[in-house]
Amino acid sequence: MLPHTLRCIALAAFRQSARTAHSRPSGTKYLTKAAFFDEDTDASTRSRADSMREAFSQSLHNITLRIQMMNMDTIKQELQKQAREIEQRMWDAALFMHAHPELGRQEFLAQERLCSLLAAHGFHIEKDLAGLETAFRATYSFDGNDAPTVAYLAEYDALPEIGHACGHNLIAAMSVGAAIVLSKIQGGLHGRVMVLGTPDEEGGGGKIELIQHGAFKDIDAAMMIHPGSRDIKRKWNLAAVSCIVEFYGKAAHAADCPFDGINALDALIQLFNSVSLLRQQLRDDVRIHGIITDGGSAANIIPEYTRAQFLVRASELQRTYNVLEQFIQCVKGAALATGTREQITIDRDHMYEPLMTNNLLMELYADNMQRLGVQVEEQHPGELGGSSDIGNVSQLVPAIHPTGRIFRPGQDAPGHSHEFALASKSEEARLNMLLGIQALAMCGADLLGQPDILCKVKEEFQKTRTKA
């Protein structure tokens, strides 16, 4: 808001200019703040006064914007400074999580470490959200109000066997660090900042369960940064649905009387072959992949039961459903060809939706990264990514999910690899963490310190969702 004294000065100047520029017809009153006149005021005077009032209003608006920009520049400088001050503590937390990887819904050490950091900086902590023991919500209000609310999403689950090969230790450190840094700003920000701890992103859909229990209903915008090999402002994530396929046959001795058996493993192998043949007919944005989780118990027994897990993905939700139907036909065909009985369990309740990036919020992030000396690029639509439950979040609130580079120039490694896990504790990762904390905090300041920007972000979201 424009300071009261400056408003008074501007108003006094306006009144004085009105008096000196125009003579008052007899019977009229002096121009007041609301520009009221007696009934005998002529139309010409009224018109001139209306024009002057509009000009004054525009001037006042322009002055307000300039002051807001000056204040925001100061705020962002302070945010960068505060981020550098907590860098070591956040890096220690990132390394702790890296050294103690925990699978989805078992992230108790990570939850405790992150909540302790937030509580030490005055955040109100709530744990065990939506029946998820390792979820948490941490909030800090700037003015006692719950709105608007900017949320930073923290992921902290690891992968089986290869640990933090998706860099979730860095995601958590950046989101928590950004919230702490933002909370240090005294004056100029309104509403509240939140960290939402979202367990089990790697296939379990923790955010989806939080959505189903209303954890996102009071959030105006959501942000997080994912580690990667490049600095990218927009990711193209795929929709994904998980399927469990089971085949039931009949056991028999594999050498003595194989003809008495019905081979459930044959059905499963036939399914993989059918999927491989189907791929040549699929669009470039479609992925089907799976693993055998039970292929039989002994080589001398005709397998009577087999099991596999598949993921079906596509860039559009409807296309995912269409490909899912094709996959189901492959399952039925394999059962028919081998004389087995099939059972398909589709986890529709945890279906990952495609990411809908908010363009205005994305450009705010790009501008803030540029302020930090980093030029971000936009991922080409043909470069497909993975899938994440932030896609479901982005269908409810304005959201961004950019990536930050944790490799040296010219180096790279695929996600979910041992090499990526090593990169998640490298010096490049530390630099990315600091930049991420600063950029996320500055985006939060843009939204909580400039209501017009947040309004435009939400307007764009509504228009995009309507088109979708």
Tab-separated table of C-alpha atoms in Angstrom, residues 138-151 189-194 217-221 448:
chain	number	residue	atom	x	y	z
A	138	ALA	CA	4.186	-26.401	8.334
A	139	THR	CA	2.681	-22.896	8.212
A	140	TYR	CA	3.839	-19.363	8.952
A	141	SER	CA	1.547	-16.328	8.746
A	142	PHE	CA	2.894	-12.846	8.005
A	143	ASP	CA	-0.136	-10.920	9.238
A	144	GLY	CA	-2.323	-13.395	11.098
A	145	ASN	CA	-4.280	-14.285	7.963
A	146	ASP	CA	-4.533	-17.687	6.289
A	147	ALA	CA	-4.943	-16.222	2.811
A	148	PRO	CA	-3.426	-16.041	0.374
A	149	THR	CA	-1.302	-19.165	0.849
A	150	VAL	CA	1.779	-20.137	-1.132
A	151	ALA	CA	2.866	-23.758	-0.670
A	189	LEU	CA	4.179	-9.637	2.497
A	190	HIS	CA	0.651	-10.744	3.325
A	191	GLY	CA	-0.974	-14.122	3.941
A	192	ARG	CA	0.937	-17.255	4.760
A	193	VAL	CA	3.677	-19.558	3.544
A	194	MET	CA	3.311	-23.329	3.839
A	217	LYS	CA	-8.146	-26.658	-0.674
A	218	ASP	CA	-6.771	-23.421	0.856
A	219	ILE	CA	-3.620	-23.199	-1.286
A	220	ASP	CA	-3.374	-20.460	-3.932
A	221	ALA	CA	-0.173	-21.646	-5.654
A	448	LEU	CA	2.467	-12.621	-1.421
